Coordinates of C-alpha atoms in Angstrom, one line a residue:
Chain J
X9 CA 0.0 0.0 0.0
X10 CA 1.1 3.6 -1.1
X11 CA -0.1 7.0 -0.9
X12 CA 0.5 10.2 -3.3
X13 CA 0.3 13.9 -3.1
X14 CA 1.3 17.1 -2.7
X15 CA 4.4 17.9 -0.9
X16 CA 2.5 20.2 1.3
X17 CA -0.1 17.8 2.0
X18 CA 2.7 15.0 3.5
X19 CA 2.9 15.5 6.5
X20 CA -1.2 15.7 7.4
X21 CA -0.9 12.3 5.4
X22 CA 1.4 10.9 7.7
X23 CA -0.6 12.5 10.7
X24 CA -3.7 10.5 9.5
X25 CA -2.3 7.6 8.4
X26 CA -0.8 7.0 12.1
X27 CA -4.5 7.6 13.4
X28 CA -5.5 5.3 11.6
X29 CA -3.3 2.6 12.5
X30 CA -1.0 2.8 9.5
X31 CA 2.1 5.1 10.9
X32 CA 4.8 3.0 8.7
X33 CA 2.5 4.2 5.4
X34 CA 4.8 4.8 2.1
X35 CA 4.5 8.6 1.2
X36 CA 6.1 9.7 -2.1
X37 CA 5.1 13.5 -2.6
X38 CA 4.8 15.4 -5.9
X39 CA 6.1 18.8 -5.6
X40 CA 3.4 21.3 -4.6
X41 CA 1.1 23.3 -5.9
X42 CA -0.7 20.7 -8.5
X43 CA -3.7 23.6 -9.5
X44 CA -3.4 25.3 -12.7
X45 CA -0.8 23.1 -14.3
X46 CA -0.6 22.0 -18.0
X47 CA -0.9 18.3 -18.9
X48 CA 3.0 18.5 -19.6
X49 CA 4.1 20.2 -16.2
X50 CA 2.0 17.4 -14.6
X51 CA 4.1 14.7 -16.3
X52 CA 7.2 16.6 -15.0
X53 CA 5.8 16.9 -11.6
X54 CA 4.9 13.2 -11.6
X55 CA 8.2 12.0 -13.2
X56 CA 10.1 12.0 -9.9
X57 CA 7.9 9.9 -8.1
X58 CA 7.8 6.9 -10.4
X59 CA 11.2 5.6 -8.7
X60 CA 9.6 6.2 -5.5
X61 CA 6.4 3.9 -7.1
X62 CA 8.7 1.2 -7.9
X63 CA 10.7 0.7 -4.8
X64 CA 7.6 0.8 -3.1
X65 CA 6.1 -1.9 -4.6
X66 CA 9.3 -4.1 -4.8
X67 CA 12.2 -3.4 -1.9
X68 CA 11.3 -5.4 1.8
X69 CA 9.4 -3.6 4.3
X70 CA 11.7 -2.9 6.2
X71 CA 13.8 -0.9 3.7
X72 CA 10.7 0.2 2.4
X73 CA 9.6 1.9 5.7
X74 CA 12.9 3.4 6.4
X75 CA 13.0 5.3 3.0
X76 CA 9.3 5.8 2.4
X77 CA 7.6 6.3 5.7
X78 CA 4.7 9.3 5.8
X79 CA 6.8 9.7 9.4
X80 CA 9.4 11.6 7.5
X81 CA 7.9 14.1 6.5
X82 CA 5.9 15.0 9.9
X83 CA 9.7 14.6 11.6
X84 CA 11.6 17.0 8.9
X85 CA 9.1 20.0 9.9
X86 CA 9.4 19.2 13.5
X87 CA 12.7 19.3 13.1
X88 CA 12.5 22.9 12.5
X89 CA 13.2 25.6 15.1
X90 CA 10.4 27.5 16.2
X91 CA 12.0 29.5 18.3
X92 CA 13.5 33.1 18.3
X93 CA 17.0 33.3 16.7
X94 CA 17.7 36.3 18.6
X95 CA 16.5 37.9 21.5
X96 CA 16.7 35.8 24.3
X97 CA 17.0 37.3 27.7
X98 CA 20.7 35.4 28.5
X99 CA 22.0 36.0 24.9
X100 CA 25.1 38.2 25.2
X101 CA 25.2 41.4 23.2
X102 CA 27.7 41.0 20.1
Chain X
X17 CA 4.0 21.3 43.5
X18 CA 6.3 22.1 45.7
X19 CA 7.0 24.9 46.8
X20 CA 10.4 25.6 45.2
X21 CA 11.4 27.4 42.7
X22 CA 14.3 26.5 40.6
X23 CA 16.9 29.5 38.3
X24 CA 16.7 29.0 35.2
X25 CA 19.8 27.2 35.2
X26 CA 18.7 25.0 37.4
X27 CA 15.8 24.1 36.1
X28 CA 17.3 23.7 32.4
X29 CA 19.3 20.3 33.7
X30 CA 15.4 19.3 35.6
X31 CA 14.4 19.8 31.5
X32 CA 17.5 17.8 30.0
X33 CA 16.5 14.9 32.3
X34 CA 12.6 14.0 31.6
X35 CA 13.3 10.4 31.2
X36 CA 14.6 10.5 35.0
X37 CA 11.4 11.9 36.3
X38 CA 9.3 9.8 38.8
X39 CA 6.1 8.3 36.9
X40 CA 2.9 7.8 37.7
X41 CA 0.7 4.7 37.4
X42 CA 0.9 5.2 33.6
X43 CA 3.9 5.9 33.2
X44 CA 3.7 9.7 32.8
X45 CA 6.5 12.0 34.4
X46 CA 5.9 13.6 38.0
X47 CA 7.1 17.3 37.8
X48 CA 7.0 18.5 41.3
X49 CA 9.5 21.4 41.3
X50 CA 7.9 24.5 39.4
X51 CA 10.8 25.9 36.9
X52 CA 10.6 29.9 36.2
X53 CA 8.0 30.9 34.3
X54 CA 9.5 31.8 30.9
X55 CA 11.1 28.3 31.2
X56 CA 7.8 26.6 31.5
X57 CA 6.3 28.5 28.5
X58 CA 9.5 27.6 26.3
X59 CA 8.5 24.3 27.2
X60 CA 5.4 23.8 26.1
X61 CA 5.7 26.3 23.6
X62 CA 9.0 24.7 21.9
X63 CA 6.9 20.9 22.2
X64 CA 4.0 22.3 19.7
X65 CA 2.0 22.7 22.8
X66 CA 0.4 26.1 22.8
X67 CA -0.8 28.6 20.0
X68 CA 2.4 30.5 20.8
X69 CA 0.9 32.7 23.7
X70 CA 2.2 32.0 27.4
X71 CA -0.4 29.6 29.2
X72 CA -0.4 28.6 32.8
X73 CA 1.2 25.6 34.3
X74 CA -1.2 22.9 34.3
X75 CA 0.2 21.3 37.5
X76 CA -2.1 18.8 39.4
X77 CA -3.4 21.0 41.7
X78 CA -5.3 23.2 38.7
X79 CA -6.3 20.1 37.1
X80 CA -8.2 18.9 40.2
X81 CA -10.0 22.5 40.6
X82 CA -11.3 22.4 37.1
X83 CA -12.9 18.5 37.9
X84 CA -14.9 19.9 40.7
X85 CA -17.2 21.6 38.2
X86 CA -17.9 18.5 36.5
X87 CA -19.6 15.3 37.8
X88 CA -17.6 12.9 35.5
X89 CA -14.4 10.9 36.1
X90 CA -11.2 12.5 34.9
X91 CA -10.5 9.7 33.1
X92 CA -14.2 8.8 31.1
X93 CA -13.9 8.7 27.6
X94 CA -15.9 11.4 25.5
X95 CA -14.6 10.2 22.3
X96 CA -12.3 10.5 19.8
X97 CA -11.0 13.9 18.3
X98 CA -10.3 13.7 14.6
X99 CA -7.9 14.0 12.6
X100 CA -5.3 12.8 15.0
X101 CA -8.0 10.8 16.8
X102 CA -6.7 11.1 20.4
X103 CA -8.8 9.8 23.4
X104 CA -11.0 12.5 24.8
X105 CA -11.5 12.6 28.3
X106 CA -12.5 15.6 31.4
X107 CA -9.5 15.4 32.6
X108 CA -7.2 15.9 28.9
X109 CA -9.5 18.5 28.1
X110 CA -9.3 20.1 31.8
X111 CA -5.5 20.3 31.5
X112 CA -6.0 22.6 28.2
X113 CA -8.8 24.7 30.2
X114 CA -6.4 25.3 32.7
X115 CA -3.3 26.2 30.0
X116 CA -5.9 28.6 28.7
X117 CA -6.5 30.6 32.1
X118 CA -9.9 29.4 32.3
X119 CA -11.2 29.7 36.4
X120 CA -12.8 25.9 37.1
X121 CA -16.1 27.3 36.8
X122 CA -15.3 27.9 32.6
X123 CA -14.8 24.2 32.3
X124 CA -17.9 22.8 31.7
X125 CA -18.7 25.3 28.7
X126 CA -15.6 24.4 27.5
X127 CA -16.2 20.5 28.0
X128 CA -19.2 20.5 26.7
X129 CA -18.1 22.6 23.2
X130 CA -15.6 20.2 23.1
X131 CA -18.0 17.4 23.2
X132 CA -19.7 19.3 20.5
X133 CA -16.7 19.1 18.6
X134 CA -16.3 15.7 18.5
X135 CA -19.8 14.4 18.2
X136 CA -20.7 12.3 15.8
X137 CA -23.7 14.2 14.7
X138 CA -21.2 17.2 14.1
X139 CA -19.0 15.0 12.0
X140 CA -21.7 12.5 10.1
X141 CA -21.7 14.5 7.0
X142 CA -19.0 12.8 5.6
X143 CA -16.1 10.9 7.0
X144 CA -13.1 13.8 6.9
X145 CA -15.4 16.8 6.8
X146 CA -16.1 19.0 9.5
X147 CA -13.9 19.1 12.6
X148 CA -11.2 17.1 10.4
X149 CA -12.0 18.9 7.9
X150 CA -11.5 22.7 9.8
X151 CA -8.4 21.9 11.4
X152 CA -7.1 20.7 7.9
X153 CA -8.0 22.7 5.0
X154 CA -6.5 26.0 3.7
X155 CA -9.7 27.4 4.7
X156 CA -9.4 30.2 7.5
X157 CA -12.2 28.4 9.2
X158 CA -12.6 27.8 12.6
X159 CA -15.4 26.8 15.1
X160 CA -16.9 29.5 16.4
X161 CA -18.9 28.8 20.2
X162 CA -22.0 30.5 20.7
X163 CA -23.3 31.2 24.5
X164 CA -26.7 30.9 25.2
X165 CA -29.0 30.8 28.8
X166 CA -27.8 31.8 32.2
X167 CA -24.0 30.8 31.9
X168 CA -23.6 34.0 30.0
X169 CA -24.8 36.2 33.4
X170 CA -23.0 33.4 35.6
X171 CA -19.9 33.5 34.4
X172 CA -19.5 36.9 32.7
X173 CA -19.3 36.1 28.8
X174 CA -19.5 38.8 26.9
X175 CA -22.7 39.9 24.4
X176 CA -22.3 43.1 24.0
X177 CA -19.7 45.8 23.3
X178 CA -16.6 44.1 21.6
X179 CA -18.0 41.0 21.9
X180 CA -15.4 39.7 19.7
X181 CA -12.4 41.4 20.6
X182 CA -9.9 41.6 23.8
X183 CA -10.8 42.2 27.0
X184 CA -13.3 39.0 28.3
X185 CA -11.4 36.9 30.2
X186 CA -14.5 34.3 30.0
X187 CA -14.3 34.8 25.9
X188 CA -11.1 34.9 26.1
X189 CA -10.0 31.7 27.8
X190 CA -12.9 29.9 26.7
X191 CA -12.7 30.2 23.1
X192 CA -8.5 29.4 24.1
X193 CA -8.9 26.4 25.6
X194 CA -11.2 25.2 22.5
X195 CA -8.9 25.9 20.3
X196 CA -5.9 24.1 22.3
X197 CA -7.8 21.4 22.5
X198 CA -7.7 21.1 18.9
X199 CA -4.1 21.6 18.6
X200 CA -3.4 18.8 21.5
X201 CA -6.0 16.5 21.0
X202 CA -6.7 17.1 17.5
X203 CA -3.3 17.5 16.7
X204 CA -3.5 20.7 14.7
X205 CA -0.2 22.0 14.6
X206 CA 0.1 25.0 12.5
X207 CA 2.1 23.9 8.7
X208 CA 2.0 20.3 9.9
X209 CA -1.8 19.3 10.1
X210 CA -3.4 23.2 9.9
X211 CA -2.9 24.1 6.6
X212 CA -4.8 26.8 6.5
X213 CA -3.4 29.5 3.8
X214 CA -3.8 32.3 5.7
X215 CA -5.5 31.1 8.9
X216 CA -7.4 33.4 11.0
X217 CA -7.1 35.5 14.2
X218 CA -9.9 33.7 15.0
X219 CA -8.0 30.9 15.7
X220 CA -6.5 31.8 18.6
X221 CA -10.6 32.0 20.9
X222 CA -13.5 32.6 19.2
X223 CA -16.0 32.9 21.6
X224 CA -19.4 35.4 22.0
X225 CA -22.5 35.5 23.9
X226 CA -26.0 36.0 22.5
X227 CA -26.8 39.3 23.4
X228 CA -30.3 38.1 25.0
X229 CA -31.2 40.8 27.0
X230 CA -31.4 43.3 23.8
X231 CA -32.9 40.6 21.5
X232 CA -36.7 41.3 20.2
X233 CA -36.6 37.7 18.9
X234 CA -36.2 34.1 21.2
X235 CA -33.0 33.7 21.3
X236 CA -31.2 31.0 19.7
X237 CA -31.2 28.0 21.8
X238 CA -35.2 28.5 22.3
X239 CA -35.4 29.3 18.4
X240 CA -34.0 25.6 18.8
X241 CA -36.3 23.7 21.2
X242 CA -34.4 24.0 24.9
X243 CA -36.1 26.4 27.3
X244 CA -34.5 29.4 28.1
X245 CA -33.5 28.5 31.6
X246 CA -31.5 25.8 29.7
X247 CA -27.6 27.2 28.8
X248 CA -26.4 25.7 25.7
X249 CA -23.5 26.0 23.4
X250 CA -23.6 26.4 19.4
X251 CA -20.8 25.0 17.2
X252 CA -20.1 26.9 14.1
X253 CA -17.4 26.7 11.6
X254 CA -17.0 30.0 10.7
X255 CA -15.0 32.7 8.9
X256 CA -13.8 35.7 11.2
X257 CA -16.9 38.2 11.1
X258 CA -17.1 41.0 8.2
X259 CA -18.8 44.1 8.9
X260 CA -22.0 45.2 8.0
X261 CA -22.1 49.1 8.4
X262 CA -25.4 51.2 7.7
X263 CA -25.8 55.0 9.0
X264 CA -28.4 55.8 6.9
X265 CA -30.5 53.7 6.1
X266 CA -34.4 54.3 8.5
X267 CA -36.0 50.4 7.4
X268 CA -35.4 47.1 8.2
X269 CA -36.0 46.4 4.4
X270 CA -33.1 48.6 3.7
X271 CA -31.0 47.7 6.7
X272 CA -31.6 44.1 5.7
X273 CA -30.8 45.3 1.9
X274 CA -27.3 46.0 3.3
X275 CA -27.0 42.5 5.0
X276 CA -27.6 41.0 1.5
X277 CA -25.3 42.8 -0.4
X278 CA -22.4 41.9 2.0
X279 CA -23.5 38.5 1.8
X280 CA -23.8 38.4 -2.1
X281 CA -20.1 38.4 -2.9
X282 CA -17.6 36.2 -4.9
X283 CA -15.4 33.7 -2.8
X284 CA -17.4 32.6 0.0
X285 CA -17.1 29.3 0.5
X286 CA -21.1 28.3 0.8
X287 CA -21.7 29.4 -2.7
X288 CA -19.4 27.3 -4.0
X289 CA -18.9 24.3 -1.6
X290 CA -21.7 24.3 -0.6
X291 CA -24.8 21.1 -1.0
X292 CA -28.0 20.4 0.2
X293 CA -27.0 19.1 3.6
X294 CA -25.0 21.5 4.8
X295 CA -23.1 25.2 3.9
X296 CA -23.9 27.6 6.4
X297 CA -23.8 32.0 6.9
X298 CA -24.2 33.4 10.5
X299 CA -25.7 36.4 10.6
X300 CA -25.1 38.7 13.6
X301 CA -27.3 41.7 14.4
X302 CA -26.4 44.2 16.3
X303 CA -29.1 45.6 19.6
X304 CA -29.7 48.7 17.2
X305 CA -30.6 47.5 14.1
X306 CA -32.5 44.6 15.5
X307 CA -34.9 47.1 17.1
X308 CA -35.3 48.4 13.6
X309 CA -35.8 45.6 11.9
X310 CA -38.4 43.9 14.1
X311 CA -40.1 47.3 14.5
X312 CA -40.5 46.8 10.9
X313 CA -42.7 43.2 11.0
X314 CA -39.2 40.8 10.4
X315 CA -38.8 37.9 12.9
X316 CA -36.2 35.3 12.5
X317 CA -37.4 33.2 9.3
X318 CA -38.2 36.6 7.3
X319 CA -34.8 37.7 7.5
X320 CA -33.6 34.5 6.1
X321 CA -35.6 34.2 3.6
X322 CA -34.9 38.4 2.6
X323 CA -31.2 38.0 2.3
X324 CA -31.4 34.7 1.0
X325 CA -33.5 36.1 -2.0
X326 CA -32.0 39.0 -2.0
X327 CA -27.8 37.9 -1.8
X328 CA -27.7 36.1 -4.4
X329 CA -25.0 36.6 -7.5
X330 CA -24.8 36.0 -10.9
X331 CA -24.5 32.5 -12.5
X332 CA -22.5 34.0 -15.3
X333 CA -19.8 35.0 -12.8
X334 CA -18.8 32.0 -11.7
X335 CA -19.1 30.3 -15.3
X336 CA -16.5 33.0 -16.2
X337 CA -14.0 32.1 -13.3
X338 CA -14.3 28.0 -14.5
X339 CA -17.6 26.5 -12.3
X340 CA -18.8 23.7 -14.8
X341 CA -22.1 21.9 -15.3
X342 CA -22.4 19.2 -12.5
X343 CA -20.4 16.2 -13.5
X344 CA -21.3 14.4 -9.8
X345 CA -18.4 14.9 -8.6
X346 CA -16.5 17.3 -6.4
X347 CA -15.2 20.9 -6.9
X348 CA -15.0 22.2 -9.8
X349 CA -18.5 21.2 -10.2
X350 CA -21.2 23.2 -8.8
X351 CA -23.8 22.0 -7.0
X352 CA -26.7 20.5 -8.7
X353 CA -29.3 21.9 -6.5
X354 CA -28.0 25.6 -8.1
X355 CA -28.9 24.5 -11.5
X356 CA -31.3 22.4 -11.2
X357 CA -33.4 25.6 -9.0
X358 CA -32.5 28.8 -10.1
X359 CA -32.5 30.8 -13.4
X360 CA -29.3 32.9 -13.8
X361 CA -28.9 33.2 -10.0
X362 CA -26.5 31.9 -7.0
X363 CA -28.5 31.6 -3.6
X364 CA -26.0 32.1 -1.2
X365 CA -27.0 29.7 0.7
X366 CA -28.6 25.9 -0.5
X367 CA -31.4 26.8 1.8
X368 CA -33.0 29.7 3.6
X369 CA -32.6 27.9 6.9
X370 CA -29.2 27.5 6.7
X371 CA -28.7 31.0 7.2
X372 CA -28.4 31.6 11.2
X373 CA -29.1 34.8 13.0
X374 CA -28.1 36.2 16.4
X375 CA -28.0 39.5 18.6
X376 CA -24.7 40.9 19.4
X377 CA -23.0 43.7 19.9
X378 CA -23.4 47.3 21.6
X379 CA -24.1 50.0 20.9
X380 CA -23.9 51.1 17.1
X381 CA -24.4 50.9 13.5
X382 CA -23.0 48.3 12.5
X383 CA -24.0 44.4 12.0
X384 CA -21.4 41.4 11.2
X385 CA -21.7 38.2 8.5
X386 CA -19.6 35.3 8.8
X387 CA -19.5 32.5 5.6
X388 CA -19.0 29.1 6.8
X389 CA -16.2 26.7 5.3
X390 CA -19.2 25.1 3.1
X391 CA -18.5 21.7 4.4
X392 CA -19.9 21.9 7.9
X393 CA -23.0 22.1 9.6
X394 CA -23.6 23.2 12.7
X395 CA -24.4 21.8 16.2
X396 CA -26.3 23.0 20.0
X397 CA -25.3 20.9 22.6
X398 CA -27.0 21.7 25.7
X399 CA -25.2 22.0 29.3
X400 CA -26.3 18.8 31.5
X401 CA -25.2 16.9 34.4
X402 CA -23.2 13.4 33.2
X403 CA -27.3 11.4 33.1
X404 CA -28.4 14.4 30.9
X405 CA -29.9 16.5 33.3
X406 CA -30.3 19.9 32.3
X407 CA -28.4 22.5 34.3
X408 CA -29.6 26.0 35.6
X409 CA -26.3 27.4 37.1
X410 CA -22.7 25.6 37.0
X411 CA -23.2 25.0 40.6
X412 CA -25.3 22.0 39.7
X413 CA -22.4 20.1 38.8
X414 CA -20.6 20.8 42.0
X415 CA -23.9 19.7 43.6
X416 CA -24.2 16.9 41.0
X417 CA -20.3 15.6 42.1
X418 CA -20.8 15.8 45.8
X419 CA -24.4 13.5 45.1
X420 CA -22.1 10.9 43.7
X421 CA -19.3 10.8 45.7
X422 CA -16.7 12.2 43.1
X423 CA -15.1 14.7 45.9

């Protein structure tokens, strides 16, 4: 089992997909937005993600989890400071 | 909690060591040493765990006060809150009241808008519509709690002047500990499972009172079959409110005239979204023109029906900007019941009742409209003690608790 879509899309994906009892679900994401596009940017978009198709379907779960799991996505934006860069109370003047 | 208070410094190695923390019977860490204040919201705040804002510890202690206003166990489960599908239960949604700055006596509102939330009849449209559905889209949706009965004298919510701005704690906190309980128990962190475009100051409490006292008409939840003793809260997915503003005009014809013409305008997501089940518009009148208009011979179901007949926009439009014939399926299609009913023209709405009206405001010219996401319907839930029981005053469920031995 595999899921497309958007890139922006991925991580909700992965967020549902763990609800659902499914937290090891493949994700391959075409880049986002998708709206508006011409039949030939579509191929481009979806080119990429035909690899990602075919070592889905055919490496071992286990290899296929640790390259294709919707969890990386929802850990690469956690992963992202949320915090001040500057500012903080302690911070010494430069 | 203890009464010690640790430097920042201190309290940074208490942070580094979590997994060294006694645990409870489930495992969960014991904090008992309060950390400074900033260090405590950089927790939470740095762990997805607020909407950015400082909230207040929720140690044990504050947990505890808000159960004593409700006759439940801390640990019953309400049910399940989509899209991340975490259990509900008092005592989850308690520790986001608290986080808030609710006072105890907040937290049944707030549990029971919650409930609201998550109620199946809320979410029965369709499987990932409605509360799923608000937290996720690019929408700037979000639910909006309407206060009706004697909770709004009890515990101070706010009808009337700047209803929907600062300055309520009640609103205020309320509306906050809603909407955290969709980020924690929802799981609707902001770029990760919110994807809202632009999202929506209303996102951070959106909370009001009917403004019953200055209403001509019943008010909402007896326009809905409680009695008005009864205090009740009504579920909205909403857009934040746009104004309405009319100086001149002397008739509610013409006042209502205004309403329609702010309704009837391209982009608003029941137009175009919306079906015969469900696509919604609240309508909020303000004490002034209210008088006005019901001076005039409009109760509740003529005003519908005037701006629904009279908001409406042209088909063409919408042909122009690539709205097809229905295919039976999804967007872009329009809605079949817009062609198969109307000649040339958009209803803003699928159906009269499906526009909503309330009082609110102070004093002032000036009314409010809110469009819905489309995809939503919305819900009353009434106040009641854990067997159903109707309250009268939050005290009931102190009285309720002590009747069953929950102290």
């Amino acid at each position: 089992m595999a899921t497309f879509c958007s890139t922006a899309f991925a991580p909700l994906g992965a967020i549902v997909a763990e609800a659902l009892g499914q937290p090891d679900l493949p994700i391959s994401a075409l880049k986002h937005p998708l709206a508006g596009l011409t039949p030939e940017d579509i191929r481009e978009r979806v080119r990429p993600v035909i690899d990602d198709a075919i070592g889905m379907l055919t490496l071992s779960k286990e290899e296929r989890i640790k390259r294709y799991s919707g969890r990386r996505w929802v850990e690469a934006l956690q992963a992202v400071s949320i915090e001040a860069k500057v500012g903080e109370e302690e911070e010494e003047e430069k | 909690m203890a009464d010690v208070k640790l430097t920042s410094r201190e309290w940074k190695v208490v942070e580094s060591k979590v997994a060294e923390l006694p645990v409870d019977e489930e495992g969960r860490p014991i904090l008992e040493l309060e950390p400074p204040i900033d260090d405590i919201y950089k927790f939470f705040y740095t762990n997805r765990r607020t909407d950015g804002l400082p909230v207040v510890p929720p140690t044990k202690e504050r947990v505890l006060k808000m159960m004593k206003y409700i006759d439940r166990e801390p640990d019953e489960i309400l049910g399940y809150f989509p899209p991340r599908n975490s259990v509900v239960t008092p005592e989850k949604i308690a520790i986001n009241a608290v986080m808030a700055g609710c006072i105890p006596g907040h937290f049944p509102v707030v549990m029971h808008a919650v409930m609201g939330l998550i109620h199946k009849a809320y979410n029965q449209l369709a499987t990932t519509l409605n509360i799923e559905g608000i937290i996720t889209t690019t929408h700037p949706v979000h639910p909006l709690t309407i206060v009706n009965g004697p909770v709004i004298q009890e515990l101070t919510f706010n009808g009337g002047v700047n209803c929907f701005g600062p300055g309520w704690r009640t609103n205020a906190t309320v509306g906050r500990a809603i909407s955290l309980c969709m980020l924690n128990l929802g799981g609707g962190m902001a770029g990760i499972v919110d994807h809202a475009t632009h999202g929506s100051p209303t996102k951070y409490s959106f909370v009001v009172a009917e403004n019953e006292e200055e209403s001509p008409w019943d008010p909402l939840h007896v326009r809905r079959g409680y009695d008005r003793e009864d205090s009740t809260v009504t579920l909205m997915g909403l857009e934040g409110p746009h104004n309405v503003q009319d100086h001149r005009s002397e008739t509610g014809e013409d006042l209502l005239l205004s309403y329609a013409k702010t309704v009837c305008v391209a982009g608003m997501n029941p137009s175009t979204l919306a079906s015969e089940r469900w696509g919604n518009i609240l309508i909020v009148v303000s004490p002034e023109y209210a008088k006005i208009i019901h001076r005039d011979g409009y109760d509740i179901d003529d005003i519908r029906m005037f701006i629904w007949e009279y908001g409406r926009q042209d088909q063409q439009f919408f042909e122009q900007i690539g709205y097809e014939l229905p295919r039976g399926g999804l967007m872009p299609e329009w809605p079949k019941w817009v062609w198969n009913r109307f000649d040339g023209e958009v209803p803003p709405t699928a159906k009269p009742e499906y526009i909503e009206v309330i009082v609110a405001g102070g004093p002032g010219r000036h009314g409010l409209v809110m469009p819905s996401f489309g995809w939503t319907h919305d819900l009353t839930v009434p106040l009641t003690l854990a067997d159903g029981t109707p309250i009268r005053s939050v005290m009931d469920f102190r009285k309720a608790r002590k009747a069953r031995n929950l102290e």
